[in-house]
PDB file of C-alpha atoms in Angstrom:
ATOM      1  CA  MET A   4      45.913 -31.677 -29.951  1.00 46.00           C
ATOM      2  CA  PRO A   5      46.227 -34.337 -32.643  1.00 46.00           C
ATOM      3  CA  THR A   6      47.867 -33.333 -35.843  1.00 52.00           C
ATOM      4  CA  GLU A   7      44.937 -34.496 -37.909  1.00 58.00           C
ATOM      5  CA  LEU A   8      42.599 -32.068 -35.981  1.00 52.00           C
ATOM      6  CA  MET A   9      44.959 -29.155 -36.389  1.00 50.00           C
ATOM      7  CA  THR A  10      45.245 -29.824 -40.143  1.00 55.00           C
ATOM      8  CA  TRP A  11      41.516 -29.893 -40.314  1.00 58.00           C
ATOM      9  CA  LEU A  12      41.194 -26.695 -38.322  1.00 55.00           C
ATOM     10  CA  HIS A  13      43.816 -24.963 -40.475  1.00 53.00           C
ATOM     11  CA  ALA A  14      41.976 -25.965 -43.607  1.00 58.00           C
ATOM     12  CA  PHE A  15      38.576 -24.943 -42.129  1.00 56.00           C
ATOM     13  CA  LEU A  16      39.796 -21.511 -41.110  1.00 53.00           C
ATOM     14  CA  GLY A  17      41.264 -20.680 -44.456  1.00 55.00           C
ATOM     15  CA  ASN A  18      42.772 -17.245 -44.855  1.00 56.00           C
ATOM     16  CA  ASP A  19      39.931 -15.010 -46.034  1.00 62.00           C
ATOM     17  CA  VAL A  20      37.564 -15.007 -43.125  1.00 66.00           C
ATOM     18  CA  ASP A  21      37.900 -12.836 -39.920  1.00 75.00           C
ATOM     19  CA  TRP A  22      37.333 -15.589 -37.472  1.00 75.00           C
ATOM     20  CA  LYS A  23      37.838 -13.242 -34.617  1.00 85.00           C
ATOM     21  CA  GLN A  24      34.545 -11.597 -35.528  1.00 85.00           C
ATOM     22  CA  VAL A  25      32.858 -14.847 -36.316  1.00 84.00           C
ATOM     23  CA  LEU A  26      33.771 -16.435 -33.059  1.00 87.00           C
ATOM     24  CA  LEU A  27      32.955 -13.429 -30.876  1.00 90.00           C
ATOM     25  CA  ILE A  28      29.601 -12.864 -32.580  1.00 90.00           C
ATOM     26  CA  GLY A  29      28.883 -16.549 -32.351  1.00 91.00           C
ATOM     27  CA  MET A  30      29.672 -16.504 -28.626  1.00 92.00           C
ATOM     28  CA  THR A  31      27.257 -13.614 -27.889  1.00 93.00           C
ATOM     29  CA  PRO A  32      24.412 -15.989 -26.732  1.00 95.00           C
ATOM     30  CA  VAL A  33      26.955 -17.759 -24.337  1.00 96.00           C
ATOM     31  CA  PHE A  34      27.994 -14.334 -23.000  1.00 96.00           C
ATOM     32  CA  LEU A  35      24.479 -13.244 -22.403  1.00 95.00           C
ATOM     33  CA  ILE A  36      23.452 -16.531 -20.652  1.00 96.00           C
ATOM     34  CA  ALA A  37      26.587 -16.221 -18.521  1.00 96.00           C
ATOM     35  CA  PHE A  38      25.600 -12.688 -17.504  1.00 95.00           C
ATOM     36  CA  ALA A  39      22.044 -13.870 -16.607  1.00 95.00           C
ATOM     37  CA  ILE A  40      23.547 -16.565 -14.376  1.00 95.00           C
ATOM     38  CA  GLU A  41      25.938 -14.010 -12.921  1.00 95.00           C
ATOM     39  CA  TYR A  42      22.933 -11.754 -12.131  1.00 93.00           C
ATOM     40  CA  ALA A  43      20.903 -14.496 -10.613  1.00 93.00           C
ATOM     41  CA  VAL A  44      23.735 -15.598  -8.338  1.00 91.00           C
ATOM     42  CA  ALA A  45      24.503 -12.032  -7.319  1.00 90.00           C
ATOM     43  CA  THR A  46      20.828 -11.349  -6.568  1.00 89.00           C
ATOM     44  CA  LYS A  47      20.500 -14.610  -4.448  1.00 87.00           C
ATOM     45  CA  ARG A  48      23.575 -13.424  -2.438  1.00 86.00           C
ATOM     46  CA  GLY A  49      22.043  -9.924  -2.025  1.00 83.00           C
ATOM     47  CA  ARG A  50      24.750  -8.222  -3.999  1.00 80.00           C
ATOM     48  CA  ARG A  51      23.107  -6.117  -6.696  1.00 74.00           C
ATOM     49  CA  ALA A  52      25.600  -3.169  -6.432  1.00 71.00           C
ATOM     50  CA  PRO A  53      27.512  -4.285  -9.576  1.00 76.00           C
ATOM     51  CA  PHE A  54      24.445  -4.064 -11.720  1.00 88.00           C
ATOM     52  CA  ARG A  55      23.327  -0.665 -12.869  1.00 89.00           C
ATOM     53  CA  TRP A  56      20.890  -1.162 -15.719  1.00 91.00           C
ATOM     54  CA  LYS A  57      21.664   2.102 -17.511  1.00 93.00           C
ATOM     55  CA  GLU A  58      25.287   1.110 -17.569  1.00 95.00           C
ATOM     56  CA  ILE A  59      24.451  -2.465 -18.644  1.00 95.00           C
ATOM     57  CA  VAL A  60      22.443  -1.091 -21.550  1.00 96.00           C
ATOM     58  CA  ALA A  61      25.361   1.181 -22.437  1.00 96.00           C
ATOM     59  CA  ASN A  62      27.726  -1.751 -22.262  1.00 97.00           C
ATOM     60  CA  LEU A  63      25.645  -3.763 -24.606  1.00 96.00           C
ATOM     61  CA  SER A  64      25.158  -0.961 -27.120  1.00 97.00           C
ATOM     62  CA  LEU A  65      28.932  -0.312 -27.074  1.00 97.00           C
ATOM     63  CA  GLY A  66      29.581  -3.976 -27.695  1.00 96.00           C
ATOM     64  CA  ALA A  67      27.128  -4.087 -30.645  1.00 95.00           C
ATOM     65  CA  GLY A  68      28.575  -0.967 -32.142  1.00 96.00           C
ATOM     66  CA  TYR A  69      32.146  -2.404 -31.807  1.00 95.00           C
ATOM     67  CA  GLN A  70      31.132  -5.634 -33.501  1.00 94.00           C
ATOM     68  CA  VAL A  71      29.509  -3.883 -36.458  1.00 94.00           C
ATOM     69  CA  ALA A  72      32.495  -1.466 -36.781  1.00 94.00           C
ATOM     70  CA  GLU A  73      35.052  -4.245 -36.607  1.00 93.00           C
ATOM     71  CA  THR A  74      33.134  -6.336 -39.152  1.00 91.00           C
ATOM     72  CA  VAL A  75      32.705  -3.526 -41.618  1.00 91.00           C
ATOM     73  CA  MET A  76      36.411  -2.352 -41.333  1.00 91.00           C
ATOM     74  CA  GLY A  77      37.511  -5.991 -41.692  1.00 89.00           C
ATOM     75  CA  LEU A  78      35.622  -6.284 -44.960  1.00 87.00           C
ATOM     76  CA  LEU A  79      36.738  -2.879 -46.365  1.00 89.00           C
ATOM     77  CA  PHE A  80      40.216  -2.440 -44.925  1.00 90.00           C
ATOM     78  CA  THR A  81      41.937  -4.551 -42.313  1.00 92.00           C
ATOM     79  CA  GLY A  82      41.331  -7.854 -43.940  1.00 91.00           C
ATOM     80  CA  ALA A  83      43.228  -6.684 -47.035  1.00 93.00           C
ATOM     81  CA  ILE A  84      46.075  -5.474 -44.881  1.00 95.00           C
ATOM     82  CA  PHE A  85      46.483  -8.821 -43.144  1.00 95.00           C
ATOM     83  CA  ALA A  86      46.235 -10.560 -46.553  1.00 94.00           C
ATOM     84  CA  TRP A  87      49.032  -8.263 -47.967  1.00 96.00           C
ATOM     85  CA  VAL A  88      51.240  -8.809 -45.083  1.00 97.00           C
ATOM     86  CA  TYR A  89      50.896 -12.478 -45.256  1.00 96.00           C
ATOM     87  CA  ARG A  90      51.719 -12.502 -49.008  1.00 96.00           C
ATOM     88  CA  HIS A  91      54.957 -10.841 -48.053  1.00 97.00           C
ATOM     89  CA  ARG A  92      55.708 -13.211 -45.088  1.00 97.00           C
ATOM     90  CA  LEU A  93      59.224 -13.963 -44.055  1.00 97.00           C
ATOM     91  CA  PHE A  94      58.671 -17.647 -43.386  1.00 95.00           C
ATOM     92  CA  ASP A  95      56.020 -20.389 -43.637  1.00 94.00           C
ATOM     93  CA  MET A  96      55.231 -21.278 -40.041  1.00 93.00           C
ATOM     94  CA  PRO A  97      53.592 -24.651 -39.479  1.00 93.00           C
ATOM     95  CA  VAL A  98      50.389 -24.769 -37.524  1.00 92.00           C
ATOM     96  CA  ASN A  99      50.008 -28.063 -35.804  1.00 91.00           C
ATOM     97  CA  GLY A 100      49.649 -29.647 -32.409  1.00 90.00           C
ATOM     98  CA  PHE A 101      53.262 -28.780 -31.447  1.00 93.00           C
ATOM     99  CA  THR A 102      53.144 -25.106 -32.537  1.00 94.00           C
ATOM    100  CA  ILE A 103      49.593 -24.050 -31.592  1.00 95.00           C
ATOM    101  CA  VAL A 104      50.505 -23.265 -27.925  1.00 96.00           C
ATOM    102  CA  PRO A 105      53.581 -21.205 -28.791  1.00 97.00           C
ATOM    103  CA  ILE A 106      51.562 -19.314 -31.434  1.00 97.00           C
ATOM    104  CA  PHE A 107      48.855 -18.576 -28.858  1.00 97.00           C
ATOM    105  CA  VAL A 108      51.589 -17.308 -26.412  1.00 98.00           C
ATOM    106  CA  LEU A 109      52.894 -15.029 -29.226  1.00 98.00           C
ATOM    107  CA  VAL A 110      49.355 -13.728 -29.822  1.00 98.00           C
ATOM    108  CA  GLU A 111      49.018 -13.074 -26.111  1.00 98.00           C
ATOM    109  CA  PHE A 112      52.406 -11.251 -26.165  1.00 98.00           C
ATOM    110  CA  CYS A 113      51.093  -9.060 -28.910  1.00 98.00           C
ATOM    111  CA  TYR A 114      47.869  -8.381 -26.935  1.00 98.00           C
ATOM    112  CA  TYR A 115      49.911  -7.392 -23.883  1.00 98.00           C
ATOM    113  CA  TRP A 116      51.719  -4.703 -25.841  1.00 98.00           C
ATOM    114  CA  PHE A 117      48.501  -3.540 -27.526  1.00 98.00           C
ATOM    115  CA  HIS A 118      46.911  -3.142 -24.127  1.00 98.00           C
ATOM    116  CA  ARG A 119      49.831  -1.497 -22.462  1.00 98.00           C
ATOM    117  CA  THR A 120      50.186   0.936 -25.423  1.00 98.00           C
ATOM    118  CA  SER A 121      46.507   1.591 -25.253  1.00 98.00           C
ATOM    119  CA  HIS A 122      47.037   2.966 -21.737  1.00 98.00           C
ATOM    120  CA  ARG A 123      50.181   4.870 -22.329  1.00 98.00           C
ATOM    121  CA  VAL A 124      49.608   6.525 -25.766  1.00 98.00           C
ATOM    122  CA  ARG A 125      46.721   8.934 -25.890  1.00 98.00           C
ATOM    123  CA  TRP A 126      45.899   8.013 -29.579  1.00 98.00           C
ATOM    124  CA  PHE A 127      45.128   4.512 -28.568  1.00 98.00           C
ATOM    125  CA  TRP A 128      43.702   5.426 -25.209  1.00 98.00           C
ATOM    126  CA  ALA A 129      41.067   7.487 -27.052  1.00 97.00           C
ATOM    127  CA  ALA A 130      39.743   4.133 -28.390  1.00 97.00           C
ATOM    128  CA  HIS A 131      40.263   2.219 -25.200  1.00 98.00           C
ATOM    129  CA  VAL A 132      38.773   4.546 -22.718  1.00 97.00           C
ATOM    130  CA  PRO A 133      35.125   3.442 -23.180  1.00 97.00           C
ATOM    131  CA  HIS A 134      36.159   0.064 -21.797  1.00 97.00           C
ATOM    132  CA  HIS A 135      37.355   1.683 -18.631  1.00 97.00           C
ATOM    133  CA  SER A 136      34.743   4.358 -18.114  1.00 96.00           C
ATOM    134  CA  GLY A 137      32.227   1.955 -16.510  1.00 95.00           C
ATOM    135  CA  GLU A 138      31.980   2.374 -12.719  1.00 94.00           C
ATOM    136  CA  VAL A 139      30.685  -1.094 -11.792  1.00 94.00           C
ATOM    137  CA  MET A 140      32.070  -4.512 -12.830  1.00 95.00           C
ATOM    138  CA  ASN A 141      30.031  -7.337 -14.268  1.00 95.00           C
ATOM    139  CA  PHE A 142      30.307  -9.556 -17.323  1.00 97.00           C
ATOM    140  CA  THR A 143      28.785  -7.001 -19.610  1.00 96.00           C
ATOM    141  CA  THR A 144      31.712  -4.639 -18.843  1.00 97.00           C
ATOM    142  CA  ALA A 145      33.722  -6.761 -21.157  1.00 97.00           C
ATOM    143  CA  MET A 146      31.477  -5.629 -24.002  1.00 96.00           C
ATOM    144  CA  ARG A 147      32.380  -1.964 -23.398  1.00 96.00           C
ATOM    145  CA  GLN A 148      34.440  -1.504 -26.619  1.00 96.00           C
ATOM    146  CA  SER A 149      34.978   1.356 -29.008  1.00 96.00           C
ATOM    147  CA  LEU A 150      33.831   2.085 -32.603  1.00 94.00           C
ATOM    148  CA  LEU A 151      37.359   3.374 -33.096  1.00 95.00           C
ATOM    149  CA  ASN A 152      39.421   0.304 -32.436  1.00 92.00           C
ATOM    150  CA  ALA A 153      40.104  -0.538 -36.137  1.00 86.00           C
ATOM    151  CA  PHE A 154      40.335   3.170 -37.110  1.00 91.00           C
ATOM    152  CA  VAL A 155      43.177   4.015 -34.743  1.00 96.00           C
ATOM    153  CA  GLY A 156      45.069   0.923 -35.862  1.00 95.00           C
ATOM    154  CA  VAL A 157      44.730  -1.676 -33.127  1.00 96.00           C
ATOM    155  CA  PHE A 158      45.009  -4.381 -35.656  1.00 96.00           C
ATOM    156  CA  MET A 159      48.676  -3.337 -36.411  1.00 97.00           C
ATOM    157  CA  PHE A 160      49.720  -5.102 -33.049  1.00 98.00           C
ATOM    158  CA  TYR A 161      48.740  -8.477 -34.620  1.00 97.00           C
ATOM    159  CA  LEU A 162      50.508  -8.048 -37.960  1.00 98.00           C
ATOM    160  CA  PRO A 163      53.948  -9.231 -36.796  1.00 98.00           C
ATOM    161  CA  PRO A 164      52.936 -12.832 -36.287  1.00 98.00           C
ATOM    162  CA  VAL A 165      51.422 -12.727 -39.779  1.00 97.00           C
ATOM    163  CA  TRP A 166      54.623 -11.316 -41.201  1.00 97.00           C
ATOM    164  CA  PHE A 167      56.533 -14.152 -39.642  1.00 97.00           C
ATOM    165  CA  GLY A 168      54.324 -16.565 -41.532  1.00 96.00           C
ATOM    166  CA  ILE A 169      51.346 -17.503 -39.286  1.00 96.00           C
ATOM    167  CA  PRO A 170      48.131 -17.350 -41.382  1.00 94.00           C
ATOM    168  CA  PRO A 171      45.956 -14.420 -40.585  1.00 94.00           C
ATOM    169  CA  ALA A 172      42.913 -16.575 -39.776  1.00 91.00           C
ATOM    170  CA  VAL A 173      44.953 -18.552 -37.249  1.00 93.00           C
ATOM    171  CA  VAL A 174      46.146 -15.373 -35.581  1.00 95.00           C
ATOM    172  CA  LEU A 175      42.596 -13.863 -35.492  1.00 94.00           C
ATOM    173  CA  PHE A 176      41.018 -17.060 -34.277  1.00 94.00           C
ATOM    174  CA  LEU A 177      43.506 -17.301 -31.385  1.00 96.00           C
ATOM    175  CA  LEU A 178      42.889 -13.660 -30.685  1.00 96.00           C
ATOM    176  CA  ALA A 179      39.239 -14.371 -30.441  1.00 96.00           C
ATOM    177  CA  VAL A 180      39.898 -17.165 -27.975  1.00 96.00           C
ATOM    178  CA  ASP A 181      42.000 -14.669 -25.927  1.00 97.00           C
ATOM    179  CA  LEU A 182      39.213 -12.083 -25.971  1.00 97.00           C
ATOM    180  CA  ALA A 183      36.470 -14.634 -25.235  1.00 97.00           C
ATOM    181  CA  TYR A 184      38.354 -15.812 -22.210  1.00 97.00           C
ATOM    182  CA  GLN A 185      38.581 -12.226 -20.982  1.00 97.00           C
ATOM    183  CA  TYR A 186      34.837 -11.842 -20.880  1.00 97.00           C
ATOM    184  CA  PHE A 187      34.737 -14.134 -17.795  1.00 97.00           C
ATOM    185  CA  VAL A 188      37.263 -12.153 -15.796  1.00 98.00           C
ATOM    186  CA  HIS A 189      35.028  -9.074 -15.768  1.00 97.00           C
ATOM    187  CA  THR A 190      33.069  -9.986 -12.554  1.00 96.00           C
ATOM    188  CA  GLU A 191      32.912  -9.512  -8.901  1.00 94.00           C
ATOM    189  CA  SER A 192      31.152 -12.761  -8.395  1.00 93.00           C
ATOM    190  CA  ILE A 193      34.316 -14.875  -8.449  1.00 93.00           C
ATOM    191  CA  GLY A 194      36.882 -14.319  -5.738  1.00 94.00           C
ATOM    192  CA  ARG A 195      40.481 -15.236  -5.662  1.00 95.00           C
ATOM    193  CA  LEU A 196      41.479 -18.517  -7.373  1.00 96.00           C
ATOM    194  CA  PRO A 197      44.196 -21.015  -6.398  1.00 96.00           C
ATOM    195  CA  ARG A 198      47.530 -19.209  -5.978  1.00 96.00           C
ATOM    196  CA  TRP A 199      49.275 -21.048  -8.859  1.00 97.00           C
ATOM    197  CA  PHE A 200      46.420 -20.004 -11.136  1.00 97.00           C
ATOM    198  CA  GLU A 201      46.533 -16.409 -10.034  1.00 97.00           C
ATOM    199  CA  TYR A 202      50.367 -16.480 -10.711  1.00 97.00           C
ATOM    200  CA  VAL A 203      50.118 -17.611 -14.365  1.00 98.00           C
ATOM    201  CA  PHE A 204      46.654 -16.521 -15.556  1.00 98.00           C
ATOM    202  CA  ASP A 205      44.653 -13.336 -15.715  1.00 98.00           C
ATOM    203  CA  THR A 206      41.807 -13.804 -13.262  1.00 98.00           C
ATOM    204  CA  PRO A 207      38.840 -11.896 -12.023  1.00 98.00           C
ATOM    205  CA  SER A 208      40.871 -10.663  -9.105  1.00 98.00           C
ATOM    206  CA  ASN A 209      43.873  -9.645 -11.320  1.00 98.00           C
ATOM    207  CA  HIS A 210      41.504  -7.956 -13.858  1.00 98.00           C
ATOM    208  CA  ARG A 211      39.410  -6.111 -11.178  1.00 98.00           C
ATOM    209  CA  ALA A 212      42.669  -4.453 -10.152  1.00 98.00           C
ATOM    210  CA  HIS A 213      43.425  -3.499 -13.755  1.00 98.00           C
ATOM    211  CA  HIS A 214      40.004  -1.627 -13.946  1.00 98.00           C
ATOM    212  CA  GLY A 215      40.631   0.270 -10.696  1.00 97.00           C
ATOM    213  CA  ARG A 216      41.312   4.102 -10.691  1.00 96.00           C
ATOM    214  CA  ASN A 217      42.945   3.595  -7.262  1.00 96.00           C
ATOM    215  CA  PRO A 218      46.377   5.159  -7.546  1.00 96.00           C
ATOM    216  CA  ARG A 219      48.086   1.796  -6.938  1.00 96.00           C
ATOM    217  CA  TYR A 220      46.074  -0.066  -9.537  1.00 97.00           C
ATOM    218  CA  ILE A 221      46.397   2.423 -12.405  1.00 97.00           C
ATOM    219  CA  ASP A 222      48.206   0.968 -15.552  1.00 97.00           C
ATOM    220  CA  LYS A 223      48.699  -2.497 -14.130  1.00 98.00           C
ATOM    221  CA  ASN A 224      47.769  -6.063 -15.164  1.00 98.00           C
ATOM    222  CA  TYR A 225      47.503  -5.753 -18.951  1.00 98.00           C
ATOM    223  CA  GLY A 226      47.440  -9.489 -19.715  1.00 98.00           C
ATOM    224  CA  GLY A 227      44.570 -11.130 -21.485  1.00 97.00           C
ATOM    225  CA  VAL A 228      44.666 -14.821 -20.658  1.00 98.00           C
ATOM    226  CA  LEU A 229      48.154 -14.849 -19.103  1.00 98.00           C
ATOM    227  CA  ILE A 230      49.553 -12.540 -16.415  1.00 98.00           C
ATOM    228  CA  ILE A 231      53.161 -13.697 -16.812  1.00 98.00           C
ATOM    229  CA  PHE A 232      54.128 -10.799 -19.077  1.00 98.00           C
ATOM    230  CA  ASP A 233      52.987  -8.357 -16.447  1.00 98.00           C
ATOM    231  CA  ARG A 234      55.226 -10.148 -13.968  1.00 98.00           C
ATOM    232  CA  MET A 235      58.118 -10.071 -16.430  1.00 98.00           C
ATOM    233  CA  PHE A 236      57.812  -6.377 -17.416  1.00 98.00           C
ATOM    234  CA  GLY A 237      56.873  -4.974 -13.985  1.00 97.00           C
ATOM    235  CA  THR A 238      53.263  -4.096 -14.478  1.00 98.00           C
ATOM    236  CA  TYR A 239      51.649  -6.734 -12.167  1.00 98.00           C
ATOM    237  CA  ILE A 240      49.803  -5.717  -9.090  1.00 97.00           C
ATOM    238  CA  GLU A 241      47.767  -7.849  -6.646  1.00 97.00           C
ATOM    239  CA  GLU A 242      44.240  -6.962  -5.645  1.00 97.00           C
ATOM    240  CA  THR A 243      44.783  -5.884  -2.093  1.00 96.00           C
ATOM    241  CA  GLU A 244      42.188  -3.113  -1.533  1.00 96.00           C
ATOM    242  CA  PRO A 245      38.627  -2.445  -2.733  1.00 95.00           C
ATOM    243  CA  VAL A 246      38.471  -1.482  -6.335  1.00 96.00           C
ATOM    244  CA  ASP A 247      37.200   1.939  -7.311  1.00 96.00           C
ATOM    245  CA  TYR A 248      36.124   1.391 -10.868  1.00 96.00           C
ATOM    246  CA  GLY A 249      36.202   3.996 -13.640  1.00 95.00           C
ATOM    247  CA  ILE A 250      38.684   6.528 -14.985  1.00 95.00           C
ATOM    248  CA  THR A 251      40.417   9.353 -13.294  1.00 92.00           C
ATOM    249  CA  GLN A 252      38.540  11.947 -15.370  1.00 91.00           C
ATOM    250  CA  GLN A 253      35.257  10.280 -15.233  1.00 92.00           C
ATOM    251  CA  ILE A 254      32.806  11.081 -18.053  1.00 92.00           C
ATOM    252  CA  ARG A 255      29.229  11.478 -16.904  1.00 87.00           C
ATOM    253  CA  SER A 256      27.127  10.082 -19.759  1.00 91.00           C
ATOM    254  CA  TYR A 257      25.413   6.904 -20.991  1.00 94.00           C
ATOM    255  CA  ASN A 258      25.178   8.319 -24.546  1.00 95.00           C
ATOM    256  CA  PHE A 259      26.499   5.917 -27.183  1.00 96.00           C
ATOM    257  CA  LEU A 260      28.370   8.610 -29.159  1.00 96.00           C
ATOM    258  CA  VAL A 261      29.682  10.443 -26.166  1.00 96.00           C
ATOM    259  CA  LEU A 262      31.107   7.254 -24.671  1.00 96.00           C
ATOM    260  CA  ASN A 263      32.784   6.403 -27.943  1.00 96.00           C
ATOM    261  CA  LEU A 264      34.138   9.773 -28.921  1.00 96.00           C
ATOM    262  CA  HIS A 265      34.610  12.022 -25.857  1.00 96.00           C
ATOM    263  CA  GLU A 266      38.410  11.363 -25.538  1.00 97.00           C
ATOM    264  CA  PHE A 267      38.993  11.351 -29.316  1.00 97.00           C
ATOM    265  CA  VAL A 268      37.217  14.779 -29.646  1.00 97.00           C
ATOM    266  CA  ASP A 269      39.057  16.201 -26.651  1.00 97.00           C
ATOM    267  CA  MET A 270      42.371  14.961 -27.971  1.00 97.00           C
ATOM    268  CA  TRP A 271      41.963  16.660 -31.370  1.00 98.00           C
ATOM    269  CA  ARG A 272      40.768  19.868 -29.661  1.00 97.00           C
ATOM    270  CA  ASP A 273      43.903  19.867 -27.572  1.00 97.00           C
ATOM    271  CA  VAL A 274      45.934  19.454 -30.727  1.00 97.00           C
ATOM    272  CA  PHE A 275      44.405  22.254 -32.471  1.00 97.00           C
ATOM    273  CA  ALA A 276      44.460  24.676 -29.471  1.00 96.00           C
ATOM    274  CA  PRO A 277      47.032  27.455 -29.983  1.00 95.00           C
ATOM    275  CA  GLY A 278      50.711  26.756 -29.154  1.00 95.00           C
ATOM    276  CA  PRO A 279      53.953  25.481 -30.724  1.00 95.00           C
ATOM    277  CA  VAL A 280      53.157  22.847 -33.370  1.00 96.00           C
ATOM    278  CA  MET A 281      55.309  20.114 -31.921  1.00 96.00           C
ATOM    279  CA  GLN A 282      53.961  20.622 -28.417  1.00 96.00           C
ATOM    280  CA  ARG A 283      50.451  20.400 -29.819  1.00 96.00           C
ATOM    281  CA  LEU A 284      51.271  17.174 -31.704  1.00 97.00           C
ATOM    282  CA  LYS A 285      52.460  15.494 -28.576  1.00 97.00           C
ATOM    283  CA  HIS A 286      48.891  15.198 -27.421  1.00 98.00           C
ATOM    284  CA  LEU A 287      48.711  12.313 -29.975  1.00 98.00           C
ATOM    285  CA  TRP A 288      51.457  10.151 -28.564  1.00 97.00           C
ATOM    286  CA  MET A 289      52.070  11.262 -25.000  1.00 98.00           C
ATOM    287  CA  PRO A 290      50.403   9.471 -22.072  1.00 97.00           C
ATOM    288  CA  PRO A 291      46.706  10.374 -21.470  1.00 96.00           C
ATOM    289  CA  GLU A 292      47.594  12.384 -18.300  1.00 95.00           C
ATOM    290  CA  TRP A 293      50.212  14.579 -20.027  1.00 96.00           C
ATOM    291  CA  GLU A 294      49.554  18.284 -20.039  1.00 95.00           C
ATOM    292  CA  ARG A 295      51.044  20.758 -22.396  1.00 96.00           C
ATOM    293  CA  PRO A 296      52.800  23.663 -20.618  1.00 94.00           C
ATOM    294  CA  GLY A 297      50.568  26.752 -20.650  1.00 93.00           C
ATOM    295  CA  HIS A 298      47.517  24.767 -22.018  1.00 95.00           C
ATOM    296  CA  ARG A 299      44.538  23.624 -19.952  1.00 93.00           C
ATOM    297  CA  PRO A 300      43.113  20.238 -21.113  1.00 92.00           C
ATOM    298  CA  ILE A 301      39.886  20.545 -22.949  1.00 92.00           C
ATOM    299  CA  HIS A 302      36.828  18.585 -21.870  1.00 92.00           C
ATOM    300  CA  THR A 303      33.930  18.815 -24.364  1.00 91.00           C
ATOM    301  CA  TRP A 304      31.658  17.030 -21.939  1.00 89.00           C
ATOM    302  CA  SER A 305      31.770  17.427 -18.226  1.00 78.00           C
ATOM    303  CA  VAL A 306      34.056  15.114 -16.248  1.00 74.00           C
ATOM    304  CA  GLU A 307      34.658  14.368 -12.618  1.00 72.00           C
ATOM    305  CA  ARG A 308      38.254  14.169 -11.508  1.00 63.00           C
ATOM    306  CA  LYS A 309      39.155  11.041  -9.452  1.00 61.00           C
ATOM    307  CA  GLY A 310      42.361  10.118  -7.767  1.00 52.00           C
ATOM    308  CA  GLU A 311      45.705  10.949  -9.492  1.00 46.00           C
ATOM    309  CA  GLU A 312      45.860  12.647 -12.847  1.00 41.00           C
ATOM    310  CA  GLU A 313      46.681   9.491 -14.797  1.00 40.00           C
ATOM    311  CA  GLY A 314      45.311   7.637 -17.661  1.00 40.00           C
ATOM    312  CA  GLY A 315      42.992   5.267 -15.814  1.00 39.00           C
TER     313      GLY A 315
END
């Protein structure tokens, strides 16, 4: 990318706008058009199974709620934190045609660890679980996001690049690019891609496996755009059997608040249930499938157990 273009982009982005939200909200018409095309193609092929309209409506409502919550939290809270960290940065990192790709890889690295932590620490899983509770896969599944993301501190995973001296707007813009790409891997309409592409990038095949509650697929393929960190850290799995979508303790609801809050409510009810204090507090940071000795996990709303007792 020419240096002049990068200079213009850097100046355009500034440091006071949450370009993650601007880009994702701006891309919404593109996302919806892509879904319409996906549906038309699947219908023509006689494959309507991935399209349950109650679930699609739930997906869209969760996505809208997420966008509103992220925008409000950005204005009230997270934007100020990013600005404060940047004021106390260690270095001044140049943003130009030579550094933009390494910066993107760094943002992707942060995304990998956010995503992995969101599966293995219940506090973060409580905000991530709405994304995985869908039982079919289509483009709108990408919109299944939580009101709680900013509240539980997801933004913290992207503060290190800012502390190192990368402007917050650049980090958030590249994160938005990462997230926008991921919209298009939530589909059954695209099969396996060329082997070299599957080896380097997150693809529909790789991501379908990530959404499976099949025992072999649970807690695998965390990458957003790249799959290389999964290969490096031992969390990669190839899609080799039909994917059973959903979570191992499947919530039976399309209610907006239930989908957003069920795991968060259950987590806190587990914490406040009688028992030794330190054992109770472990419900906040242990994996989702962890059970406290002598305590039966609480489910405020009915769930259906599927597969192994793991996070999903």
